């Protein structure tokens, strides 16, 4: 009820900027959790979390991407596995699972412990989805090691990026914590399946793709991968080597050059 009221208020021109700021200030004083329903799935949102606040204040989170995936999955009608690499709070996985009847297994990977706990809580609220979900508290890469995940203080600890070189985030008011990453092919042993993958790991996508070559070449896959501009060429090259073609693109309305690219090998 409170969540729906806030959504109504934030649409008012005079309150559109005020409500989000007010919610953030409230979150610094009390630990407020609000249950909402999005895309037929239930989410318990903690307003201390940046992603949760964004979802609370809008009925639509990346609607173009979600709707495109839903249309592709339901049109083909024979995908049964969804792999969410960089699952955050589980929004994509829960949305796809609740609106695509054929999805019988979901693998979620989220190394940020705060987001992992949010995803775990949200999965547990959706019983029919929980029984077919496998949530892992580590990321995927092209090596199995411990790494530092960096996130900006202004983002309240949400999200995070793995540094590409020493000192990359030294001057950006970032905090870091240790995470574990593993080679995807050592865990994902599927063969001859129809699989949908969503990859969103903040500039670590190329490493993820290198670590799941077996998965991508032994199965028929539909892939959504977030790509920053400086990686377009290298991502396109590796996907071509794996036998994939780009067939769709959705640009983000961000200050940086980033898009979701869609590939398939069928």
C-alpha positions in Angstrom: 0.0 0.0 0.0 2.8 2.5 1.0 4.7 1.5 -2.1 1.8 2.2 -4.4 1.2 5.6 -2.7 4.8 6.6 -3.2 4.5 5.7 -6.9 1.4 7.9 -7.3 3.1 10.8 -5.4 6.3 10.6 -7.4 4.3 11.1 -10.7 3.1 14.5 -9.5 5.3 17.2 -11.2 5.9 19.1 -7.9 6.8 15.9 -6.0 8.8 14.0 -8.7 12.1 15.2 -7.4 11.1 15.6 -3.7 9.9 12.0 -3.0 13.1 10.1 -4.0 15.2 12.5 -2.0 12.9 12.1 1.0 13.0 8.4 0.8 16.7 8.4 0.7 16.8 10.6 3.8 14.3 8.3 5.6 16.5 5.3 4.8 19.4 6.8 6.7 17.2 6.8 9.8 15.0 3.7 9.7 15.2 0.4 8.0 12.0 0.5 6.0 10.9 -2.5 3.9 8.0 -2.4 1.5 6.5 -5.3 -0.4 5.5 -4.7 -4.0 4.4 -6.8 -7.0 6.1 -6.3 -10.3 5.7 -8.5 -13.4 3.6 -11.0 -11.5 6.4 -11.5 -8.9 6.6 -10.3 -5.3 9.6 -8.2 -4.1 10.4 -7.1 -0.6 12.2 -3.8 -1.1 14.7 -2.3 1.4 14.8 1.5 0.7 18.4 1.5 1.9 19.3 -0.3 -1.3 19.7 1.9 -4.4 18.2 -0.8 -6.7 15.3 -1.4 -4.4 14.5 2.3 -4.3 14.5 2.5 -8.1 12.1 -0.4 -8.3 9.9 1.0 -5.6 9.4 4.3 -7.4 8.6 2.8 -10.8 6.4 0.1 -12.2 8.8 -0.2 -15.1 12.4 -1.2 -14.7 14.2 -1.7 -18.0 10.8 -2.4 -19.6 12.2 -2.5 -23.2 14.7 -5.2 -22.3 12.2 -7.3 -20.2 9.5 -7.1 -22.9 11.9 -8.0 -25.7 13.2 -11.1 -23.8 9.6 -12.1 -22.9 8.6 -11.9 -26.6 11.5 -13.9 -27.8 11.2 -16.6 -25.2 7.4 -17.0 -25.5 7.6 -16.9 -29.4 10.2 -19.6 -29.5 8.3 -21.5 -26.7 11.0 -24.0 -26.2 13.5 -22.3 -23.8 13.6 -24.0 -20.4 16.7 -22.5 -18.6 17.4 -18.9 -17.6 20.9 -18.0 -16.5 21.2 -14.6 -14.7 24.9 -13.5 -14.5 24.9 -10.3 -12.3 21.5 -11.0 -10.9 21.4 -8.1 -8.5 18.2 -8.4 -6.5 16.7 -11.0 -8.8 14.4 -8.7 -10.8 15.1 -10.2 -14.3 15.0 -13.8 -13.0 11.8 -13.4 -11.1 10.1 -11.5 -13.9 11.1 -14.0 -16.6 10.2 -17.0 -14.5 6.8 -15.6 -13.5 5.8 -14.7 -17.1 7.3 -17.6 -19.1 5.7 -21.0 -18.2 8.3 -23.1 -19.9 11.2 -21.9 -17.8 11.9 -24.8 -15.4 15.3 -23.9 -14.1 17.0 -20.6 -13.1 20.6 -20.1 -12.2 21.5 -16.8 -10.6 25.0 -15.4 -9.9 25.5 -12.4 -7.6 28.8 -11.7 -5.8 27.7 -8.5 -4.0 26.6 -9.9 -0.6 24.0 -7.2 0.0 22.4 -7.8 -3.4 22.7 -11.6 -2.9 20.7 -11.4 0.4 18.0 -9.2 -1.3 17.7 -11.7 -4.2 17.5 -14.7 -1.7 14.7 -12.9 0.2 12.8 -12.1 -3.0 13.1 -15.7 -4.3 11.8 -17.1 -1.1 8.7 -14.9 -1.4 7.8 -16.6 -4.7 7.3 -20.2 -3.8 6.7 -21.5 -7.4 9.9 -19.9 -8.6 12.0 -20.7 -5.5 11.7 -24.5 -6.2 13.4 -24.1 -9.6 16.0 -21.5 -8.6 19.7 -21.9 -7.8 21.2 -18.7 -6.3 25.0 -18.5 -6.0 27.0 -15.9 -4.0 29.9 -15.6 -6.4 30.5 -14.1 -9.8 31.5 -15.7 -13.1 34.8 -15.0 -15.0 37.5 -16.7 -17.0 39.5 -17.7 -13.8 38.5 -19.0 -10.4 40.0 -16.5 -7.9 39.2 -13.9 -5.2 38.9 -10.4 -6.5 38.0 -6.9 -5.2 34.6 -5.5 -6.1 34.4 -1.7 -6.0 31.3 0.3 -5.6 30.8 4.1 -5.1 29.7 5.3 -1.7 27.0 7.4 -3.3 25.4 4.1 -4.6 24.9 2.9 -1.0 26.9 -0.2 -1.7 24.7 -1.4 -4.6 26.2 -3.0 -7.7 29.9 -2.9 -8.2 32.7 -3.4 -10.7 35.9 -5.5 -10.7 38.9 -3.3 -11.4 40.6 -3.8 -14.7 43.9 -2.4 -13.5 45.5 -1.4 -10.2 44.2 1.9 -8.9 41.4 2.2 -11.3 38.9 3.4 -8.7 41.4 5.0 -6.2 40.1 8.5 -6.9 36.4 7.8 -7.3 35.3 7.7 -3.6 34.9 4.0 -4.0 34.7 1.3 -1.3 35.8 -2.3 -2.0 35.2 -5.8 -0.6 36.4 -9.3 -1.4 34.3 -11.5 -3.7 34.8 -14.9 -5.3 34.6 -15.5 -9.1 34.6 -18.9 -10.8 34.9 -20.1 -14.4 31.3 -20.6 -15.6 32.1 -23.8 -17.6 33.2 -25.6 -14.4 29.7 -25.2 -13.0 27.3 -24.9 -16.0 27.5 -28.3 -17.7 24.4 -28.1 -19.8 24.4 -29.7 -23.3 21.9 -29.6 -26.1 19.6 -27.3 -24.2 17.7 -24.1 -25.2 19.0 -21.4 -22.8 18.4 -17.7 -22.2 21.3 -15.7 -20.6 21.3 -12.2 -19.2 24.8 -10.8 -18.5 25.3 -7.5 -16.7 28.5 -7.3 -14.7 29.8 -3.8 -15.2 32.6 -4.1 -17.8 33.5 -7.7 -16.8 31.3 -9.2 -19.5 34.2 -10.2 -21.8 35.8 -12.2 -19.0 32.5 -13.9 -18.3 32.1 -14.9 -22.0 35.6 -16.3 -22.1 34.7 -18.6 -19.1 31.5 -20.0 -20.7 32.7 -20.9 -24.1 31.6 -24.5 -23.6 28.2 -23.5 -22.5 27.6 -21.2 -25.4 28.9 -23.6 -28.1 27.2 -26.8 -26.8 23.7 -25.2 -26.5 21.3 -23.1 -28.4 21.3 -19.7 -26.6 19.6 -16.3 -26.6 21.9 -13.8 -24.9 21.4 -10.3 -23.6 24.7 -8.8 -22.6 25.3 -5.2 -21.4 28.2 -3.7 -23.2 30.1 -0.4 -22.7 31.2 1.4 -25.8 34.9 0.6 -25.5 34.1 -3.1 -25.4 31.8 -3.3 -28.5 34.5 -4.5 -30.8 35.9 -7.2 -28.5 32.5 -8.5 -27.5 31.4 -8.7 -31.1 34.6 -10.5 -32.0 34.3 -13.2 -29.4 30.6 -13.7 -30.1 31.3 -14.2 -33.8 34.0 -16.7 -32.9 31.5 -18.6 -30.9 29.1 -18.7 -33.8 26.6 -16.0 -32.7 25.1 -13.1 -34.6 23.8 -9.8 -33.1 20.2 -9.3 -34.0 19.0 -6.6 -31.7 20.3 -3.7 -29.6 18.7 -1.4 -26.9 20.7 1.7 -26.0 20.6 3.0 -22.5 19.8 6.6 -21.7 23.0 7.1 -19.6 25.8 9.6 -19.6 28.1 6.8 -20.7 28.0 4.8 -23.9 26.3 1.5 -23.0 23.8 -0.8 -24.7 22.2 -4.2 -24.3 23.2 -6.4 -27.2 21.3 -9.5 -28.2 22.9 -12.5 -29.8 21.7 -16.0 -30.8 23.1 -19.1 -32.5 19.9 -20.7 -33.9 
